[in-house]
Amino acid sequence: MADPKGDRPFARLPLPHRGEIVLWNEDCLEGLARRLAPGSVDVIATSPPYNLGIRYGRYRDRLPRAEYLGWIRALAVRIDGALSDRGSFFLNVGSPPRDPWFAWDVAREVGHRFELQNVVHWIKSIAIDRRFTSRTSGIEHDLALGHYKPVGSKRFLHSAQEYIFHFSRSGDVPLDRLSIGVAYQDPSNIARWRR
């Protein structure tokens, strides 16, 4: 149970090399302003509620759209205060099939304060038919990976992806691309795309 005054952390998690992650169970808008020095954070990653009516306990997840987008604007202001000049802000947002512009509306609100540097498509579910793979792929059977949430509608396709919007102040913050990449499966691609 969290300390109701917010004076003690919810948890402290040691990092392998140095330092720790300190978790606070409190409203993010209040916590960002109260606990973090201006410009002190290099990376912020968040996945706020998507305003889909999901039961989270005390949080009401079905706000009028304008009110929700206003909350996102307030969140962007607080993140702007905490993020360092060369910092990155990663925002994970999904859209329900009936409202495909939702995630982009959220990104647009954040874009009033930050530059949209990258858009990542988080593919949450993928199926691979063995017949369409190369002999060297190592895939011996049909393969389905990830989290599949069925759609009970005849109008909409399955939404197997969410967005991760990467924002920064300038739009030119360097990233270690090789640390997040996936190794080439076909060796011929190594020479073909080497730079």
mmCIF file of C-alpha atoms in Angstrom:
data_model
loop_
_atom_site.group_PDB
_atom_site.id
_atom_site.type_symbol
_atom_site.label_atom_id
_atom_site.label_comp_id
_atom_site.label_asym_id
_atom_site.label_seq_id
_atom_site.Cartn_x
_atom_site.Cartn_y
_atom_site.Cartn_z
ATOM 1 C CA MET A 1 0.000 0.000 0.000
ATOM 2 C CA ALA A 2 1.329 3.417 -0.878
ATOM 3 C CA ASP A 3 1.991 6.030 1.744
ATOM 4 C CA PRO A 4 -1.101 8.301 1.575
ATOM 5 C CA LYS A 5 1.046 11.417 2.085
ATOM 6 C CA GLY A 6 3.378 10.371 -0.717
ATOM 7 C CA ASP A 7 6.414 10.775 1.536
ATOM 8 C CA ARG A 8 7.734 7.265 0.986
ATOM 9 C CA PRO A 9 8.308 5.487 -2.340
ATOM 10 C CA PHE A 10 6.065 2.637 -3.382
ATOM 11 C CA ALA A 11 9.164 0.603 -4.306
ATOM 12 C CA ARG A 12 12.910 0.891 -4.844
ATOM 13 C CA LEU A 13 14.454 -1.331 -7.506
ATOM 14 C CA PRO A 14 18.253 -1.533 -7.687
ATOM 15 C CA LEU A 15 19.873 -1.283 -11.096
ATOM 16 C CA PRO A 16 22.597 -3.805 -12.006
ATOM 17 C CA HIS A 17 25.463 -1.335 -12.425
ATOM 18 C CA ARG A 18 24.591 1.666 -10.295
ATOM 19 C CA GLY A 19 21.665 3.609 -8.959
ATOM 20 C CA GLU A 20 18.064 2.564 -8.566
ATOM 21 C CA ILE A 21 14.584 3.047 -9.923
ATOM 22 C CA VAL A 22 12.256 4.695 -7.411
ATOM 23 C CA LEU A 23 8.516 4.166 -7.958
ATOM 24 C CA TRP A 24 5.920 6.506 -6.487
ATOM 25 C CA ASN A 25 2.221 5.639 -6.392
ATOM 26 C CA GLU A 26 0.710 9.043 -7.040
ATOM 27 C CA ASP A 27 -0.869 11.213 -9.691
ATOM 28 C CA CYS A 28 1.730 11.693 -12.438
ATOM 29 C CA LEU A 29 0.984 15.390 -12.925
ATOM 30 C CA GLU A 30 1.617 16.121 -9.249
ATOM 31 C CA GLY A 31 4.605 13.787 -9.015
ATOM 32 C CA LEU A 32 6.388 15.180 -12.074
ATOM 33 C CA ALA A 33 6.197 18.692 -10.662
ATOM 34 C CA ARG A 34 6.993 17.805 -7.055
ATOM 35 C CA ARG A 35 9.676 15.139 -7.327
ATOM 36 C CA LEU A 36 11.793 16.005 -10.362
ATOM 37 C CA ALA A 37 14.158 18.919 -10.803
ATOM 38 C CA PRO A 38 13.671 20.877 -14.036
ATOM 39 C CA GLY A 39 15.560 19.326 -16.956
ATOM 40 C CA SER A 40 16.762 16.380 -14.857
ATOM 41 C CA VAL A 41 15.381 13.435 -16.860
ATOM 42 C CA ASP A 42 16.951 12.039 -20.046
ATOM 43 C CA VAL A 43 14.255 9.495 -20.969
ATOM 44 C CA ILE A 44 10.551 9.428 -20.175
ATOM 45 C CA ALA A 45 8.381 6.537 -21.359
ATOM 46 C CA THR A 46 4.690 6.423 -20.592
ATOM 47 C CA SER A 47 1.504 4.709 -21.657
ATOM 48 C CA PRO A 48 -1.372 6.765 -20.283
ATOM 49 C CA PRO A 49 -4.909 5.372 -20.138
ATOM 50 C CA TYR A 50 -6.422 5.387 -23.634
ATOM 51 C CA ASN A 51 -9.837 6.756 -22.579
ATOM 52 C CA LEU A 52 -11.580 3.519 -23.599
ATOM 53 C CA GLY A 53 -13.746 3.017 -20.509
ATOM 54 C CA ILE A 54 -11.418 0.454 -18.898
ATOM 55 C CA ARG A 55 -11.881 0.039 -15.149
ATOM 56 C CA TYR A 56 -8.682 1.148 -13.445
ATOM 57 C CA GLY A 57 -10.050 1.617 -9.946
ATOM 58 C CA ARG A 58 -10.181 5.292 -8.991
ATOM 59 C CA TYR A 59 -9.327 6.707 -12.419
ATOM 60 C CA ARG A 60 -12.278 7.487 -14.697
ATOM 61 C CA ASP A 61 -11.277 6.228 -18.155
ATOM 62 C CA ARG A 62 -14.171 7.698 -20.111
ATOM 63 C CA LEU A 63 -13.676 11.447 -20.230
ATOM 64 C CA PRO A 64 -15.149 13.696 -22.911
ATOM 65 C CA ARG A 65 -12.579 13.870 -25.710
ATOM 66 C CA ALA A 66 -11.759 17.561 -25.176
ATOM 67 C CA GLU A 67 -11.210 16.979 -21.450
ATOM 68 C CA TYR A 68 -8.974 13.976 -22.115
ATOM 69 C CA LEU A 69 -6.892 15.876 -24.672
ATOM 70 C CA GLY A 70 -6.620 18.735 -22.155
ATOM 71 C CA TRP A 71 -5.222 16.236 -19.640
ATOM 72 C CA ILE A 72 -2.693 15.087 -22.264
ATOM 73 C CA ARG A 73 -1.695 18.741 -22.810
ATOM 74 C CA ALA A 74 -1.178 19.146 -19.046
ATOM 75 C CA LEU A 75 0.927 15.971 -19.020
ATOM 76 C CA ALA A 76 3.065 17.324 -21.877
ATOM 77 C CA VAL A 77 3.633 20.562 -19.927
ATOM 78 C CA ARG A 78 4.869 18.626 -16.884
ATOM 79 C CA ILE A 79 7.078 16.371 -19.000
ATOM 80 C CA ASP A 80 8.460 19.461 -20.721
ATOM 81 C CA GLY A 81 9.511 20.733 -17.308
ATOM 82 C CA ALA A 82 11.317 17.519 -16.325
ATOM 83 C CA LEU A 83 12.932 16.502 -19.633
ATOM 84 C CA SER A 84 16.550 17.479 -20.318
ATOM 85 C CA ASP A 85 17.431 19.470 -23.442
ATOM 86 C CA ARG A 86 18.692 16.340 -25.254
ATOM 87 C CA GLY A 87 16.131 14.019 -23.670
ATOM 88 C CA SER A 88 13.640 11.707 -25.357
ATOM 89 C CA PHE A 89 9.976 11.232 -24.511
ATOM 90 C CA PHE A 90 8.341 7.986 -25.679
ATOM 91 C CA LEU A 91 4.536 7.948 -25.655
ATOM 92 C CA ASN A 92 2.733 4.623 -26.197
ATOM 93 C CA VAL A 93 -0.849 5.096 -27.419
ATOM 94 C CA GLY A 94 -3.321 2.791 -29.108
ATOM 95 C CA SER A 95 -6.499 3.576 -31.013
ATOM 96 C CA PRO A 96 -9.726 1.635 -30.880
ATOM 97 C CA PRO A 97 -10.869 0.382 -34.301
ATOM 98 C CA ARG A 98 -13.891 2.717 -34.223
ATOM 99 C CA ASP A 99 -11.624 5.772 -33.708
ATOM 100 C CA PRO A 100 -8.393 5.322 -35.719
ATOM 101 C CA TRP A 101 -7.424 9.019 -35.409
ATOM 102 C CA PHE A 102 -7.342 8.903 -31.596
ATOM 103 C CA ALA A 103 -3.621 8.143 -31.198
ATOM 104 C CA TRP A 104 -2.728 10.832 -33.730
ATOM 105 C CA ASP A 105 -4.925 13.376 -31.930
ATOM 106 C CA VAL A 106 -3.027 12.582 -28.727
ATOM 107 C CA ALA A 107 0.314 12.922 -30.548
ATOM 108 C CA ARG A 108 -0.784 16.247 -32.020
ATOM 109 C CA GLU A 109 -1.461 17.607 -28.515
ATOM 110 C CA VAL A 110 2.032 16.625 -27.379
ATOM 111 C CA GLY A 111 3.425 18.043 -30.626
ATOM 112 C CA HIS A 112 2.523 21.555 -29.479
ATOM 113 C CA ARG A 113 5.447 21.307 -27.026
ATOM 114 C CA PHE A 114 7.808 18.785 -28.643
ATOM 115 C CA GLU A 115 9.074 17.708 -32.051
ATOM 116 C CA LEU A 116 7.852 14.321 -33.255
ATOM 117 C CA GLN A 117 11.156 12.614 -34.060
ATOM 118 C CA ASN A 118 10.099 8.995 -34.758
ATOM 119 C CA VAL A 119 6.961 6.908 -35.028
ATOM 120 C CA VAL A 120 7.337 3.286 -33.983
ATOM 121 C CA HIS A 121 4.670 0.739 -34.833
ATOM 122 C CA TRP A 122 4.472 -1.771 -31.989
ATOM 123 C CA ILE A 123 3.156 -4.896 -33.684
ATOM 124 C CA LYS A 124 1.410 -6.758 -30.894
ATOM 125 C CA SER A 125 0.496 -9.871 -32.830
ATOM 126 C CA ILE A 126 1.919 -11.509 -35.941
ATOM 127 C CA ALA A 127 1.262 -14.789 -37.709
ATOM 128 C CA ILE A 128 3.682 -16.343 -40.210
ATOM 129 C CA ASP A 129 2.602 -19.085 -42.573
ATOM 130 C CA ARG A 130 5.542 -21.482 -42.983
ATOM 131 C CA ARG A 131 4.889 -21.776 -46.730
ATOM 132 C CA PHE A 132 5.918 -18.149 -47.213
ATOM 133 C CA THR A 133 9.275 -18.284 -45.404
ATOM 134 C CA SER A 134 12.684 -18.993 -46.865
ATOM 135 C CA ARG A 135 14.379 -22.360 -46.432
ATOM 136 C CA THR A 136 17.043 -20.709 -44.305
ATOM 137 C CA SER A 137 14.565 -19.040 -41.924
ATOM 138 C CA GLY A 138 14.577 -21.867 -39.395
ATOM 139 C CA ILE A 139 10.779 -21.701 -39.157
ATOM 140 C CA GLU A 140 9.465 -25.243 -39.392
ATOM 141 C CA HIS A 141 5.763 -24.669 -38.608
ATOM 142 C CA ASP A 142 3.189 -21.910 -38.867
ATOM 143 C CA LEU A 143 3.957 -19.377 -36.175
ATOM 144 C CA ALA A 144 1.749 -16.968 -34.197
ATOM 145 C CA LEU A 145 3.326 -14.605 -31.678
ATOM 146 C CA GLY A 146 2.090 -11.843 -29.432
ATOM 147 C CA HIS A 147 -1.131 -10.658 -27.893
ATOM 148 C CA TYR A 148 -4.222 -11.042 -30.072
ATOM 149 C CA LYS A 149 -7.396 -9.261 -28.992
ATOM 150 C CA PRO A 150 -10.303 -10.369 -31.180
ATOM 151 C CA VAL A 151 -12.674 -7.812 -32.680
ATOM 152 C CA GLY A 152 -16.337 -8.760 -32.477
ATOM 153 C CA SER A 153 -17.393 -6.448 -35.281
ATOM 154 C CA LYS A 154 -18.105 -7.014 -38.953
ATOM 155 C CA ARG A 155 -16.945 -3.453 -39.762
ATOM 156 C CA PHE A 156 -13.426 -3.396 -38.333
ATOM 157 C CA LEU A 157 -10.218 -5.294 -38.846
ATOM 158 C CA HIS A 158 -8.120 -6.514 -35.959
ATOM 159 C CA SER A 159 -5.996 -3.771 -34.415
ATOM 160 C CA ALA A 160 -2.744 -5.655 -33.862
ATOM 161 C CA GLN A 161 -0.586 -2.574 -33.351
ATOM 162 C CA GLU A 162 -0.118 0.469 -31.183
ATOM 163 C CA TYR A 163 2.023 3.543 -31.692
ATOM 164 C CA ILE A 164 5.092 4.595 -29.780
ATOM 165 C CA PHE A 165 5.652 8.252 -30.582
ATOM 166 C CA HIS A 166 9.207 9.448 -29.925
ATOM 167 C CA PHE A 167 9.315 13.142 -29.086
ATOM 168 C CA SER A 168 12.274 15.386 -28.347
ATOM 169 C CA ARG A 169 12.785 19.113 -28.048
ATOM 170 C CA SER A 170 14.727 19.503 -31.301
ATOM 171 C CA GLY A 171 13.835 16.447 -33.393
ATOM 172 C CA ASP A 172 17.497 15.499 -33.784
ATOM 173 C CA VAL A 173 18.399 13.645 -30.569
ATOM 174 C CA PRO A 174 20.817 10.772 -31.376
ATOM 175 C CA LEU A 175 19.647 7.241 -30.596
ATOM 176 C CA ASP A 176 21.651 4.024 -30.322
ATOM 177 C CA ARG A 177 19.800 2.333 -33.191
ATOM 178 C CA LEU A 178 21.940 -0.803 -33.166
ATOM 179 C CA SER A 179 21.084 -1.577 -29.555
ATOM 180 C CA ILE A 180 17.385 -1.885 -30.392
ATOM 181 C CA GLY A 181 17.685 -3.623 -33.759
ATOM 182 C CA VAL A 182 16.953 -7.204 -34.654
ATOM 183 C CA ALA A 183 19.721 -9.252 -36.244
ATOM 184 C CA TYR A 184 19.319 -10.013 -39.940
ATOM 185 C CA GLN A 185 17.943 -13.480 -40.517
ATOM 186 C CA ASP A 186 19.292 -13.830 -44.028
ATOM 187 C CA PRO A 187 23.109 -13.389 -44.156
ATOM 188 C CA SER A 188 22.937 -11.709 -47.574
ATOM 189 C CA ASN A 189 21.245 -8.702 -45.942
ATOM 190 C CA ILE A 190 24.301 -7.985 -43.798
ATOM 191 C CA ALA A 191 26.470 -6.993 -46.772
ATOM 192 C CA ARG A 192 23.562 -5.511 -48.688
ATOM 193 C CA TRP A 193 22.574 -2.989 -46.013
ATOM 194 C CA ARG A 194 25.890 -2.388 -44.229
ATOM 195 C CA ARG A 195 26.758 1.300 -43.821
#
